[in-house]
Amino acid sequence: MDDKTKRIITIIVAIFLLITVISIVGFILKKLIPLAILVIAGYIVYRLFTKKGKLY
């Protein structure tokens, strides 16, 4: 194989890996964002009921 063919194959593989990584990160974020919202809401409710901290 010449240098041009290797370069084209490398670019195709890099694009495929980039798309795969972006889809995996998107899937993880879809799962973590609702969980983070629940944790923040739970913390706010906890602070309201314990009255240990000042709310902003």
Coordinates of N, CA and C in Angstrom, one line a residue, residues 16-45:
F16 N -14.7 7.0 12.3 CA -15.6 6.0 12.9 C -15.4 6.0 14.4
L17 N -14.2 6.1 14.9 CA -14.0 6.1 16.4 C -14.5 7.3 17.0
L18 N -14.4 8.5 16.3 CA -15.0 9.7 16.9 C -16.5 9.6 17.0
I19 N -17.1 9.1 16.0 CA -18.6 8.9 16.0 C -19.0 8.0 17.1
T20 N -18.3 6.9 17.3 CA -18.5 5.9 18.4 C -18.4 6.6 19.8
V21 N -17.3 7.3 20.0 CA -17.1 8.0 21.3 C -18.2 9.0 21.5
I22 N -18.6 9.8 20.5 CA -19.6 10.8 20.8 C -20.9 10.1 21.1
S23 N -21.3 9.0 20.5 CA -22.5 8.3 20.8 C -22.5 7.7 22.2
I24 N -21.3 7.2 22.6 CA -21.2 6.7 24.0 C -21.3 7.8 25.0
V25 N -20.7 8.9 24.8 CA -20.7 10.0 25.7 C -22.1 10.6 25.8
G26 N -22.8 10.7 24.7 CA -24.2 11.1 24.7 C -25.1 10.2 25.4
F27 N -24.9 8.9 25.3 CA -25.7 7.9 26.1 C -25.4 8.1 27.6
I28 N -24.2 8.3 28.0 CA -23.9 8.4 29.4 C -24.5 9.7 29.9
L29 N -24.4 10.8 29.2 CA -25.0 12.0 29.6 C -26.5 11.9 29.7
K30 N -27.2 11.2 28.9 CA -28.6 11.0 29.0 C -29.0 10.3 30.3
K31 N -28.1 9.4 30.7 CA -28.4 8.7 32.0 C -28.0 9.5 33.2
L32 N -26.9 10.3 33.1 CA -26.4 11.0 34.3 C -27.1 12.3 34.6
I33 N -27.6 13.1 33.6 CA -28.2 14.4 33.8 C -29.5 14.2 34.7
P34 N -30.4 13.3 34.4 CA -31.6 13.2 35.3 C -31.1 12.8 36.7
L35 N -30.1 11.9 36.8 CA -29.7 11.6 38.2 C -29.1 12.8 38.9
A36 N -28.3 13.6 38.2 CA -27.8 14.8 38.8 C -28.9 15.8 39.3
I37 N -29.9 15.9 38.5 CA -31.0 16.8 38.8 C -31.7 16.2 40.1
L38 N -31.9 14.9 40.2 CA -32.5 14.3 41.4 C -31.7 14.6 42.6
V39 N -30.4 14.4 42.5 CA -29.4 14.6 43.6 C -29.5 16.1 44.1
I40 N -29.5 17.0 43.2 CA -29.5 18.4 43.5 C -30.9 18.7 44.2
A41 N -32.0 18.2 43.7 CA -33.3 18.5 44.3 C -33.4 17.8 45.7
G42 N -32.8 16.7 45.8 CA -32.8 16.0 47.1 C -32.0 16.8 48.1
Y43 N -30.9 17.4 47.7 CA -30.0 18.2 48.6 C -30.7 19.4 49.0
I44 N -31.5 20.1 48.1 CA -32.2 21.3 48.4 C -33.3 21.0 49.4
V45 N -34.0 19.9 49.2 CA -35.1 19.5 50.2 C -34.5 19.1 51.5

